[in-house]
């Protein structure tokens, strides 16, 4: 069995972060979200992985390499444009051959991995098996309709009037039957080859499509709010350790991870928190559900429920919360005179100002 991991796409909902970084490499608890998916695939004893890459291919290649760090053998498959999930299956066909495979969306996060799902699929080998979860707003997702036996009888992408509250999660398992389905469908109104249409083709041609409804945690990390929520969830599960230096004037409370080379001086840290290697925290407060990446500087500031990426600094700022701060960013107080805000913002930025 093989795997196809989607790591292309523009990540428009995470702009401006994704203007300069692949959305799949935005860190959760100081580890790129893509890595969690690759680890789940390795735990399911799948070795050969094809990663679909687009404009951020070089960055993905640099981070993942040949896959050896995960116990995987990685092949990169270029996609000229994000033309739909079924299109990704189409361009991966040479890599997949006649093997069964799992397709994993690289910006999705599933607690508990996929080993049980893969074992179930290997035992029964339906034409397709999809993962579902109940959501409050199914119109924003692909939605499945099931019969009494749990078999999928219908799929619809972002329906105006959903027939159920069961949303399709970004993990799919297929036999080679999906290739015929992909060749048989037409692009949707969005101009994309929809995987929901391909699966519906299987259903219409009396192929067995099974589903598994998960009760555990799942998130599509496509926007800032979801990134922060996933970060919160992961930090809750990590084991605390202090490999860096914490002086006697500091207080560390709860589940806190301080990596090697980090320095904490005269500060209060309340977990769950992770502080990356080489980061300096001085005369600051870092509150729960915060990830500070490597080589950052937090001084004379308060920050909580936030993600700070590599090489950034937050200095002299009274309070920062529910924020996603990119790489090599400087956050400082505005001058008191004149009383004005001075901003340099890229396209699609969002700013909230307390006046």
mmCIF file of C-alpha atoms in Angstrom:
data_model
loop_
_atom_site.group_PDB
_atom_site.id
_atom_site.type_symbol
_atom_site.label_atom_id
_atom_site.label_comp_id
_atom_site.label_asym_id
_atom_site.label_seq_id
_atom_site.Cartn_x
_atom_site.Cartn_y
_atom_site.Cartn_z
ATOM 1 C CA UNK A 1 0.000 0.000 0.000
ATOM 2 C CA UNK A 2 1.199 3.519 -0.813
ATOM 3 C CA UNK A 3 0.257 7.046 0.243
ATOM 4 C CA UNK A 4 -0.364 10.308 -1.591
ATOM 5 C CA UNK A 5 0.031 13.452 0.493
ATOM 6 C CA UNK A 6 -1.230 16.783 -0.816
ATOM 7 C CA UNK A 7 1.194 19.607 -0.025
ATOM 8 C CA UNK A 8 0.389 22.092 -2.792
ATOM 9 C CA UNK A 9 -2.295 24.765 -2.708
ATOM 10 C CA UNK A 10 -1.972 28.469 -2.042
ATOM 11 C CA UNK A 11 -3.214 28.558 1.557
ATOM 12 C CA UNK A 12 -5.164 31.768 0.944
ATOM 13 C CA UNK A 13 -6.993 31.578 4.295
ATOM 14 C CA UNK A 14 -3.662 31.764 6.152
ATOM 15 C CA UNK A 15 -2.370 34.855 4.379
ATOM 16 C CA UNK A 16 -0.131 36.753 4.875
ATOM 17 C CA UNK A 17 1.810 33.857 6.485
ATOM 18 C CA UNK A 18 1.465 31.789 3.309
ATOM 19 C CA UNK A 19 2.742 34.536 1.034
ATOM 20 C CA UNK A 20 6.223 33.394 2.082
ATOM 21 C CA UNK A 21 5.699 29.920 3.556
ATOM 22 C CA UNK A 22 3.877 26.700 2.688
ATOM 23 C CA UNK A 23 0.735 26.313 4.788
ATOM 24 C CA UNK A 24 1.646 22.680 5.507
ATOM 25 C CA UNK A 25 4.865 23.832 7.191
ATOM 26 C CA UNK A 26 3.275 26.251 9.661
ATOM 27 C CA UNK A 27 4.254 24.723 13.023
ATOM 28 C CA UNK A 28 1.937 23.231 15.609
ATOM 29 C CA UNK A 29 3.731 22.869 18.960
ATOM 30 C CA UNK A 30 6.913 23.807 17.061
ATOM 31 C CA UNK A 31 6.557 21.007 14.487
ATOM 32 C CA UNK A 32 5.178 21.521 10.958
ATOM 33 C CA UNK A 33 1.618 20.251 10.647
ATOM 34 C CA UNK A 34 2.678 18.199 7.589
ATOM 35 C CA UNK A 35 5.038 16.176 9.778
ATOM 36 C CA UNK A 36 2.164 14.897 11.929
ATOM 37 C CA UNK A 37 0.532 13.405 8.818
ATOM 38 C CA UNK A 38 3.774 11.814 7.620
ATOM 39 C CA UNK A 39 4.316 10.294 11.067
ATOM 40 C CA UNK A 40 0.765 8.892 11.035
ATOM 41 C CA UNK A 41 1.426 7.283 7.635
ATOM 42 C CA UNK A 42 4.667 5.726 8.893
ATOM 43 C CA UNK A 43 2.890 4.401 12.000
ATOM 44 C CA UNK A 44 0.377 2.705 9.670
ATOM 45 C CA UNK A 45 3.349 0.819 8.124
ATOM 46 C CA UNK A 46 3.096 2.555 4.766
ATOM 47 C CA UNK A 47 6.549 3.288 3.403
ATOM 48 C CA UNK A 48 6.218 4.686 -0.145
ATOM 49 C CA UNK A 49 4.781 8.205 -0.182
ATOM 50 C CA UNK A 50 4.140 10.525 -3.120
ATOM 51 C CA UNK A 51 3.923 14.183 -2.105
ATOM 52 C CA UNK A 52 1.984 16.462 -4.450
ATOM 53 C CA UNK A 53 3.775 19.810 -4.575
ATOM 54 C CA UNK A 54 3.065 23.169 -6.213
ATOM 55 C CA UNK A 55 4.587 26.638 -5.939
ATOM 56 C CA UNK A 56 6.153 25.860 -2.543
ATOM 57 C CA UNK A 57 7.850 22.666 -3.781
ATOM 58 C CA UNK A 58 11.379 23.766 -2.862
ATOM 59 C CA UNK A 59 10.383 24.543 0.712
ATOM 60 C CA UNK A 60 8.561 21.208 1.102
ATOM 61 C CA UNK A 61 11.555 19.315 -0.337
ATOM 62 C CA UNK A 62 13.960 21.063 2.018
ATOM 63 C CA UNK A 63 11.828 20.238 5.071
ATOM 64 C CA UNK A 64 10.953 16.618 4.234
ATOM 65 C CA UNK A 65 13.979 15.518 2.195
ATOM 66 C CA UNK A 66 13.886 11.900 1.056
ATOM 67 C CA UNK A 67 11.597 10.947 3.948
ATOM 68 C CA UNK A 68 14.238 8.968 5.839
ATOM 69 C CA UNK A 69 13.685 11.023 9.012
ATOM 70 C CA UNK A 70 10.167 9.542 9.139
ATOM 71 C CA UNK A 71 11.126 6.043 7.955
ATOM 72 C CA UNK A 72 9.561 6.778 4.550
ATOM 73 C CA UNK A 73 10.617 6.774 0.905
ATOM 74 C CA UNK A 74 9.326 10.011 -0.617
ATOM 75 C CA UNK A 75 8.680 10.796 -4.291
ATOM 76 C CA UNK A 76 7.741 14.361 -5.259
ATOM 77 C CA UNK A 77 4.967 14.808 -7.825
ATOM 78 C CA UNK A 78 4.652 18.339 -9.300
ATOM 79 C CA UNK A 79 1.176 19.789 -9.840
ATOM 80 C CA UNK A 80 1.161 22.815 -12.150
ATOM 81 C CA UNK A 81 -2.018 24.218 -10.598
ATOM 82 C CA UNK A 82 -4.393 23.155 -7.776
ATOM 83 C CA UNK A 83 -7.037 21.576 -10.005
ATOM 84 C CA UNK A 84 -8.780 19.428 -7.411
ATOM 85 C CA UNK A 85 -8.163 16.357 -5.269
ATOM 86 C CA UNK A 86 -9.166 13.986 -8.061
ATOM 87 C CA UNK A 87 -6.645 15.719 -10.322
ATOM 88 C CA UNK A 88 -3.993 14.933 -7.710
ATOM 89 C CA UNK A 89 -4.945 11.256 -7.951
ATOM 90 C CA UNK A 90 -4.722 11.495 -11.734
ATOM 91 C CA UNK A 91 -1.198 12.915 -11.817
ATOM 92 C CA UNK A 92 -0.070 10.406 -9.164
ATOM 93 C CA UNK A 93 -1.203 7.367 -11.159
ATOM 94 C CA UNK A 94 2.256 6.522 -12.528
ATOM 95 C CA UNK A 95 3.606 6.546 -8.981
ATOM 96 C CA UNK A 96 0.675 4.525 -7.614
ATOM 97 C CA UNK A 97 0.504 1.864 -10.316
ATOM 98 C CA UNK A 98 -1.970 -0.858 -9.327
ATOM 99 C CA UNK A 99 -1.489 -0.435 -5.580
ATOM 100 C CA UNK A 100 -4.077 0.470 -2.987
ATOM 101 C CA UNK A 101 -3.367 3.822 -1.382
ATOM 102 C CA UNK A 102 -4.301 6.368 1.257
ATOM 103 C CA UNK A 103 -4.696 10.009 0.257
ATOM 104 C CA UNK A 104 -3.906 12.435 3.081
ATOM 105 C CA UNK A 105 -4.396 16.199 2.945
ATOM 106 C CA UNK A 106 -1.197 17.670 4.315
ATOM 107 C CA UNK A 107 -2.869 20.502 6.236
ATOM 108 C CA UNK A 108 -5.254 18.204 8.136
ATOM 109 C CA UNK A 109 -4.684 17.108 11.703
ATOM 110 C CA UNK A 110 -6.153 13.940 13.230
ATOM 111 C CA UNK A 111 -5.500 12.894 16.818
ATOM 112 C CA UNK A 112 -4.870 9.167 17.136
ATOM 113 C CA UNK A 113 -3.453 8.600 13.658
ATOM 114 C CA UNK A 114 -4.838 6.392 10.892
ATOM 115 C CA UNK A 115 -3.448 2.923 11.701
ATOM 116 C CA UNK A 116 -6.836 1.480 12.691
ATOM 117 C CA UNK A 117 -8.477 2.880 9.570
ATOM 118 C CA UNK A 118 -5.758 1.439 7.324
ATOM 119 C CA UNK A 119 -6.001 -1.995 8.992
ATOM 120 C CA UNK A 120 -9.774 -2.001 8.488
ATOM 121 C CA UNK A 121 -9.385 -1.091 4.824
ATOM 122 C CA UNK A 122 -6.703 -3.724 4.223
ATOM 123 C CA UNK A 123 -8.989 -6.404 5.685
ATOM 124 C CA UNK A 124 -12.110 -5.589 3.615
ATOM 125 C CA UNK A 125 -10.778 -3.677 0.567
ATOM 126 C CA UNK A 126 -13.882 -1.702 -0.475
ATOM 127 C CA UNK A 127 -13.394 0.405 -3.603
ATOM 128 C CA UNK A 128 -13.145 3.427 -1.317
ATOM 129 C CA UNK A 129 -13.273 4.179 2.370
ATOM 130 C CA UNK A 130 -13.719 7.698 3.695
ATOM 131 C CA UNK A 131 -13.395 9.275 7.099
ATOM 132 C CA UNK A 132 -16.312 11.326 8.441
ATOM 133 C CA UNK A 133 -16.947 13.567 11.407
ATOM 134 C CA UNK A 134 -20.020 15.424 12.633
ATOM 135 C CA UNK A 135 -19.857 19.197 12.210
ATOM 136 C CA UNK A 136 -22.122 22.104 13.104
ATOM 137 C CA UNK A 137 -21.952 23.705 9.631
ATOM 138 C CA UNK A 138 -21.839 20.908 7.025
ATOM 139 C CA UNK A 139 -22.440 23.338 4.131
ATOM 140 C CA UNK A 140 -18.744 24.280 4.347
ATOM 141 C CA UNK A 141 -17.581 20.711 3.640
ATOM 142 C CA UNK A 142 -18.061 17.696 1.453
ATOM 143 C CA UNK A 143 -21.075 15.934 3.002
ATOM 144 C CA UNK A 144 -21.891 12.209 3.016
ATOM 145 C CA UNK A 145 -25.267 10.473 3.066
ATOM 146 C CA UNK A 146 -25.282 6.958 4.564
ATOM 147 C CA UNK A 147 -27.653 4.015 4.428
ATOM 148 C CA UNK A 148 -28.647 1.964 7.469
ATOM 149 C CA UNK A 149 -25.546 -0.214 7.166
ATOM 150 C CA UNK A 150 -23.124 2.685 7.167
ATOM 151 C CA UNK A 151 -22.395 2.480 3.448
ATOM 152 C CA UNK A 152 -22.079 5.760 1.581
ATOM 153 C CA UNK A 153 -24.963 6.305 -0.838
ATOM 154 C CA UNK A 154 -24.309 9.920 -1.777
ATOM 155 C CA UNK A 155 -21.710 12.679 -1.592
ATOM 156 C CA UNK A 156 -22.075 16.385 -2.229
ATOM 157 C CA UNK A 157 -19.456 19.147 -2.137
ATOM 158 C CA UNK A 158 -20.442 22.175 -0.008
ATOM 159 C CA UNK A 159 -24.217 21.663 -0.404
ATOM 160 C CA UNK A 160 -26.656 24.516 0.146
ATOM 161 C CA UNK A 161 -29.055 22.098 1.879
ATOM 162 C CA UNK A 162 -26.952 19.302 3.452
ATOM 163 C CA UNK A 163 -28.561 15.876 3.764
ATOM 164 C CA UNK A 164 -26.560 15.101 6.910
ATOM 165 C CA UNK A 165 -24.105 16.639 9.361
ATOM 166 C CA UNK A 166 -21.354 14.198 8.355
ATOM 167 C CA UNK A 167 -18.393 16.036 6.810
ATOM 168 C CA UNK A 168 -15.670 14.287 4.834
ATOM 169 C CA UNK A 169 -12.326 14.459 6.643
ATOM 170 C CA UNK A 170 -9.144 14.855 4.590
ATOM 171 C CA UNK A 171 -8.141 11.157 4.620
ATOM 172 C CA UNK A 172 -9.310 8.740 1.907
ATOM 173 C CA UNK A 173 -8.439 5.116 1.119
ATOM 174 C CA UNK A 174 -8.774 3.690 -2.374
ATOM 175 C CA UNK A 175 -8.221 0.616 -4.486
ATOM 176 C CA UNK A 176 -7.124 1.170 -8.113
ATOM 177 C CA UNK A 177 -10.844 1.373 -9.020
ATOM 178 C CA UNK A 178 -10.629 5.116 -8.269
ATOM 179 C CA UNK A 179 -8.495 5.698 -11.389
ATOM 180 C CA UNK A 180 -11.368 4.718 -13.709
ATOM 181 C CA UNK A 181 -13.662 7.009 -11.741
ATOM 182 C CA UNK A 182 -11.245 9.949 -12.029
ATOM 183 C CA UNK A 183 -10.963 9.440 -15.795
ATOM 184 C CA UNK A 184 -14.761 9.398 -16.107
ATOM 185 C CA UNK A 185 -15.724 12.637 -14.343
ATOM 186 C CA UNK A 186 -15.796 16.215 -15.618
ATOM 187 C CA UNK A 187 -14.535 19.355 -13.843
ATOM 188 C CA UNK A 188 -17.000 20.959 -11.447
ATOM 189 C CA UNK A 189 -18.279 24.525 -11.629
ATOM 190 C CA UNK A 190 -15.076 25.467 -9.775
ATOM 191 C CA UNK A 191 -13.038 24.131 -12.683
ATOM 192 C CA UNK A 192 -11.661 21.321 -10.500
ATOM 193 C CA UNK A 193 -11.849 17.546 -10.596
ATOM 194 C CA UNK A 194 -13.646 16.859 -7.314
ATOM 195 C CA UNK A 195 -12.828 13.708 -5.376
ATOM 196 C CA UNK A 196 -16.442 13.686 -4.150
ATOM 197 C CA UNK A 197 -17.585 13.347 -7.787
ATOM 198 C CA UNK A 198 -15.156 10.465 -8.334
ATOM 199 C CA UNK A 199 -16.410 8.664 -5.244
ATOM 200 C CA UNK A 200 -20.001 9.315 -6.325
ATOM 201 C CA UNK A 201 -19.111 7.701 -9.670
ATOM 202 C CA UNK A 202 -18.022 4.582 -7.769
ATOM 203 C CA UNK A 203 -21.325 4.556 -5.888
ATOM 204 C CA UNK A 204 -23.346 5.027 -9.082
ATOM 205 C CA UNK A 205 -21.509 2.073 -10.638
ATOM 206 C CA UNK A 206 -22.310 -0.163 -7.656
ATOM 207 C CA UNK A 207 -18.829 -0.208 -6.169
ATOM 208 C CA UNK A 208 -18.650 -0.498 -2.389
ATOM 209 C CA UNK A 209 -17.832 2.752 -0.589
ATOM 210 C CA UNK A 210 -17.498 2.464 3.171
ATOM 211 C CA UNK A 211 -17.187 5.107 5.843
ATOM 212 C CA UNK A 212 -15.786 5.434 9.332
ATOM 213 C CA UNK A 213 -17.151 8.163 11.594
ATOM 214 C CA UNK A 214 -14.535 9.417 14.017
ATOM 215 C CA UNK A 215 -15.336 10.823 17.421
ATOM 216 C CA UNK A 216 -11.782 12.002 18.073
ATOM 217 C CA UNK A 217 -10.222 15.328 17.282
ATOM 218 C CA UNK A 218 -9.913 16.542 13.686
ATOM 219 C CA UNK A 219 -9.114 19.935 12.228
ATOM 220 C CA UNK A 220 -8.440 21.400 8.823
ATOM 221 C CA UNK A 221 -5.695 23.877 9.730
ATOM 222 C CA UNK A 222 -6.657 26.236 6.929
ATOM 223 C CA UNK A 223 -7.120 29.399 8.988
ATOM 224 C CA UNK A 224 -5.603 31.105 12.008
ATOM 225 C CA UNK A 225 -8.357 30.147 14.448
ATOM 226 C CA UNK A 226 -8.018 26.459 13.579
ATOM 227 C CA UNK A 227 -4.203 26.620 13.770
ATOM 228 C CA UNK A 228 -4.405 28.031 17.277
ATOM 229 C CA UNK A 229 -6.962 25.411 18.299
ATOM 230 C CA UNK A 230 -4.814 22.545 16.981
ATOM 231 C CA UNK A 231 -1.805 24.040 18.751
ATOM 232 C CA UNK A 232 -3.819 24.047 21.974
ATOM 233 C CA UNK A 233 -4.840 20.416 21.503
ATOM 234 C CA UNK A 234 -1.292 19.185 20.823
ATOM 235 C CA UNK A 235 0.248 21.119 23.702
ATOM 236 C CA UNK A 236 -2.194 19.369 26.058
ATOM 237 C CA UNK A 237 -0.610 16.008 25.177
ATOM 238 C CA UNK A 238 3.117 16.797 25.291
ATOM 239 C CA UNK A 239 5.347 15.738 28.166
ATOM 240 C CA UNK A 240 7.047 18.587 30.055
ATOM 241 C CA UNK A 241 10.832 18.985 30.120
ATOM 242 C CA UNK A 242 13.420 21.689 30.745
ATOM 243 C CA UNK A 243 16.560 21.309 28.633
ATOM 244 C CA UNK A 244 17.336 25.017 28.513
ATOM 245 C CA UNK A 245 18.378 27.388 31.314
ATOM 246 C CA UNK A 246 15.858 28.853 33.776
ATOM 247 C CA UNK A 247 17.180 31.260 36.422
ATOM 248 C CA UNK A 248 16.074 31.397 40.057
ATOM 249 C CA UNK A 249 14.035 34.527 39.434
ATOM 250 C CA UNK A 250 11.693 32.713 37.045
ATOM 251 C CA UNK A 251 8.581 30.662 37.748
ATOM 252 C CA UNK A 252 7.591 27.720 35.558
ATOM 253 C CA UNK A 253 4.139 26.234 36.197
ATOM 254 C CA UNK A 254 2.433 23.218 34.618
ATOM 255 C CA UNK A 255 3.170 21.485 31.321
ATOM 256 C CA UNK A 256 6.099 23.484 29.960
ATOM 257 C CA UNK A 257 8.709 22.363 27.401
ATOM 258 C CA UNK A 258 11.887 24.430 27.218
ATOM 259 C CA UNK A 259 14.237 23.188 24.513
ATOM 260 C CA UNK A 260 18.018 23.094 24.611
ATOM 261 C CA UNK A 261 19.756 26.456 24.313
ATOM 262 C CA UNK A 262 16.716 28.466 25.408
ATOM 263 C CA UNK A 263 17.150 30.950 28.259
ATOM 264 C CA UNK A 264 14.439 32.112 30.647
ATOM 265 C CA UNK A 265 15.267 35.011 32.980
ATOM 266 C CA UNK A 266 13.021 36.832 35.440
ATOM 267 C CA UNK A 267 9.902 35.481 33.763
ATOM 268 C CA UNK A 268 6.715 33.568 34.540
ATOM 269 C CA UNK A 269 5.641 30.740 32.257
ATOM 270 C CA UNK A 270 2.301 28.982 32.728
ATOM 271 C CA UNK A 271 1.787 25.864 30.605
ATOM 272 C CA UNK A 272 1.025 24.239 28.401
ATOM 273 C CA UNK A 273 3.813 26.098 26.601
ATOM 274 C CA UNK A 274 6.712 25.118 24.346
ATOM 275 C CA UNK A 275 9.789 27.331 23.941
ATOM 276 C CA UNK A 276 12.149 26.527 21.079
ATOM 277 C CA UNK A 277 15.916 26.178 21.115
ATOM 278 C CA UNK A 278 17.956 29.358 21.241
ATOM 279 C CA UNK A 279 14.970 31.479 22.302
ATOM 280 C CA UNK A 280 15.438 34.146 24.971
ATOM 281 C CA UNK A 281 12.617 34.997 27.388
ATOM 282 C CA UNK A 282 13.405 37.912 29.692
ATOM 283 C CA UNK A 283 11.156 39.766 32.167
ATOM 284 C CA UNK A 284 8.097 38.356 30.382
ATOM 285 C CA UNK A 285 4.932 36.354 30.928
ATOM 286 C CA UNK A 286 4.079 33.479 28.577
ATOM 287 C CA UNK A 287 0.630 32.074 29.202
ATOM 288 C CA UNK A 288 -1.134 28.798 28.351
ATOM 289 C CA UNK A 289 -1.373 27.356 24.829
ATOM 290 C CA UNK A 290 1.581 29.274 23.424
ATOM 291 C CA UNK A 291 4.283 27.926 21.101
ATOM 292 C CA UNK A 292 7.422 30.010 20.662
ATOM 293 C CA UNK A 293 9.705 28.660 17.951
ATOM 294 C CA UNK A 294 13.514 28.658 17.736
ATOM 295 C CA UNK A 295 15.728 31.754 18.036
ATOM 296 C CA UNK A 296 12.963 34.099 19.151
ATOM 297 C CA UNK A 297 13.089 36.865 21.745
ATOM 298 C CA UNK A 298 10.257 37.648 24.178
ATOM 299 C CA UNK A 299 11.130 40.575 26.453
ATOM 300 C CA UNK A 300 9.079 42.728 28.817
ATOM 301 C CA UNK A 301 5.880 41.449 27.208
ATOM 302 C CA UNK A 302 2.885 39.219 27.854
ATOM 303 C CA UNK A 303 1.770 36.622 25.314
ATOM 304 C CA UNK A 304 -0.847 33.893 25.549
ATOM 305 C CA UNK A 305 -2.717 31.429 23.272
ATOM 306 C CA UNK A 306 -0.462 32.243 20.339
ATOM 307 C CA UNK A 307 2.065 30.830 17.883
ATOM 308 C CA UNK A 308 5.352 32.649 17.270
ATOM 309 C CA UNK A 309 7.439 31.436 14.344
ATOM 310 C CA UNK A 310 11.216 31.233 14.023
ATOM 311 C CA UNK A 311 13.418 34.299 14.552
ATOM 312 C CA UNK A 312 10.700 36.698 15.722
ATOM 313 C CA UNK A 313 10.735 39.113 18.635
ATOM 314 C CA UNK A 314 8.027 40.551 20.875
ATOM 315 C CA UNK A 315 9.538 43.279 23.033
ATOM 316 C CA UNK A 316 7.958 45.870 25.331
ATOM 317 C CA UNK A 317 4.397 44.950 24.372
ATOM 318 C CA UNK A 318 1.782 44.932 27.098
ATOM 319 C CA UNK A 319 -0.371 42.046 25.895
ATOM 320 C CA UNK A 320 -0.558 39.739 22.855
ATOM 321 C CA UNK A 321 -3.109 36.929 22.596
ATOM 322 C CA UNK A 322 -4.797 34.674 20.013
ATOM 323 C CA UNK A 323 -2.125 35.641 17.479
ATOM 324 C CA UNK A 324 -0.133 33.909 14.743
ATOM 325 C CA UNK A 325 3.188 35.722 14.291
ATOM 326 C CA UNK A 326 5.281 34.808 11.249
ATOM 327 C CA UNK A 327 9.030 34.349 10.803
ATOM 328 C CA UNK A 328 11.523 37.137 11.533
ATOM 329 C CA UNK A 329 8.799 39.507 12.724
ATOM 330 C CA UNK A 330 9.415 42.401 15.126
ATOM 331 C CA UNK A 331 6.582 43.438 17.447
ATOM 332 C CA UNK A 332 7.309 46.614 19.445
ATOM 333 C CA UNK A 333 5.343 49.439 21.072
ATOM 334 C CA UNK A 334 4.354 52.421 18.950
ATOM 335 C CA UNK A 335 5.917 55.782 19.851
ATOM 336 C CA UNK A 336 3.822 57.706 22.381
ATOM 337 C CA UNK A 337 4.269 60.997 20.540
ATOM 338 C CA UNK A 338 2.680 61.584 18.152
ATOM 339 C CA UNK A 339 -0.270 59.408 19.123
ATOM 340 C CA UNK A 340 -0.496 57.374 15.931
ATOM 341 C CA UNK A 341 -0.125 53.835 14.622
ATOM 342 C CA UNK A 342 2.602 53.225 12.040
ATOM 343 C CA UNK A 343 1.915 50.148 9.882
ATOM 344 C CA UNK A 344 3.685 48.298 7.098
ATOM 345 C CA UNK A 345 1.283 45.557 6.006
ATOM 346 C CA UNK A 346 1.299 43.089 3.136
ATOM 347 C CA UNK A 347 -1.664 42.057 1.015
ATOM 348 C CA UNK A 348 -4.567 40.332 2.805
ATOM 349 C CA UNK A 349 -3.271 41.320 6.263
ATOM 350 C CA UNK A 350 -5.614 41.625 9.235
ATOM 351 C CA UNK A 351 -4.941 44.080 12.081
ATOM 352 C CA UNK A 352 -6.856 44.784 15.291
ATOM 353 C CA UNK A 353 -5.923 48.019 17.091
ATOM 354 C CA UNK A 354 -6.914 48.979 20.659
ATOM 355 C CA UNK A 355 -7.279 52.756 20.743
#
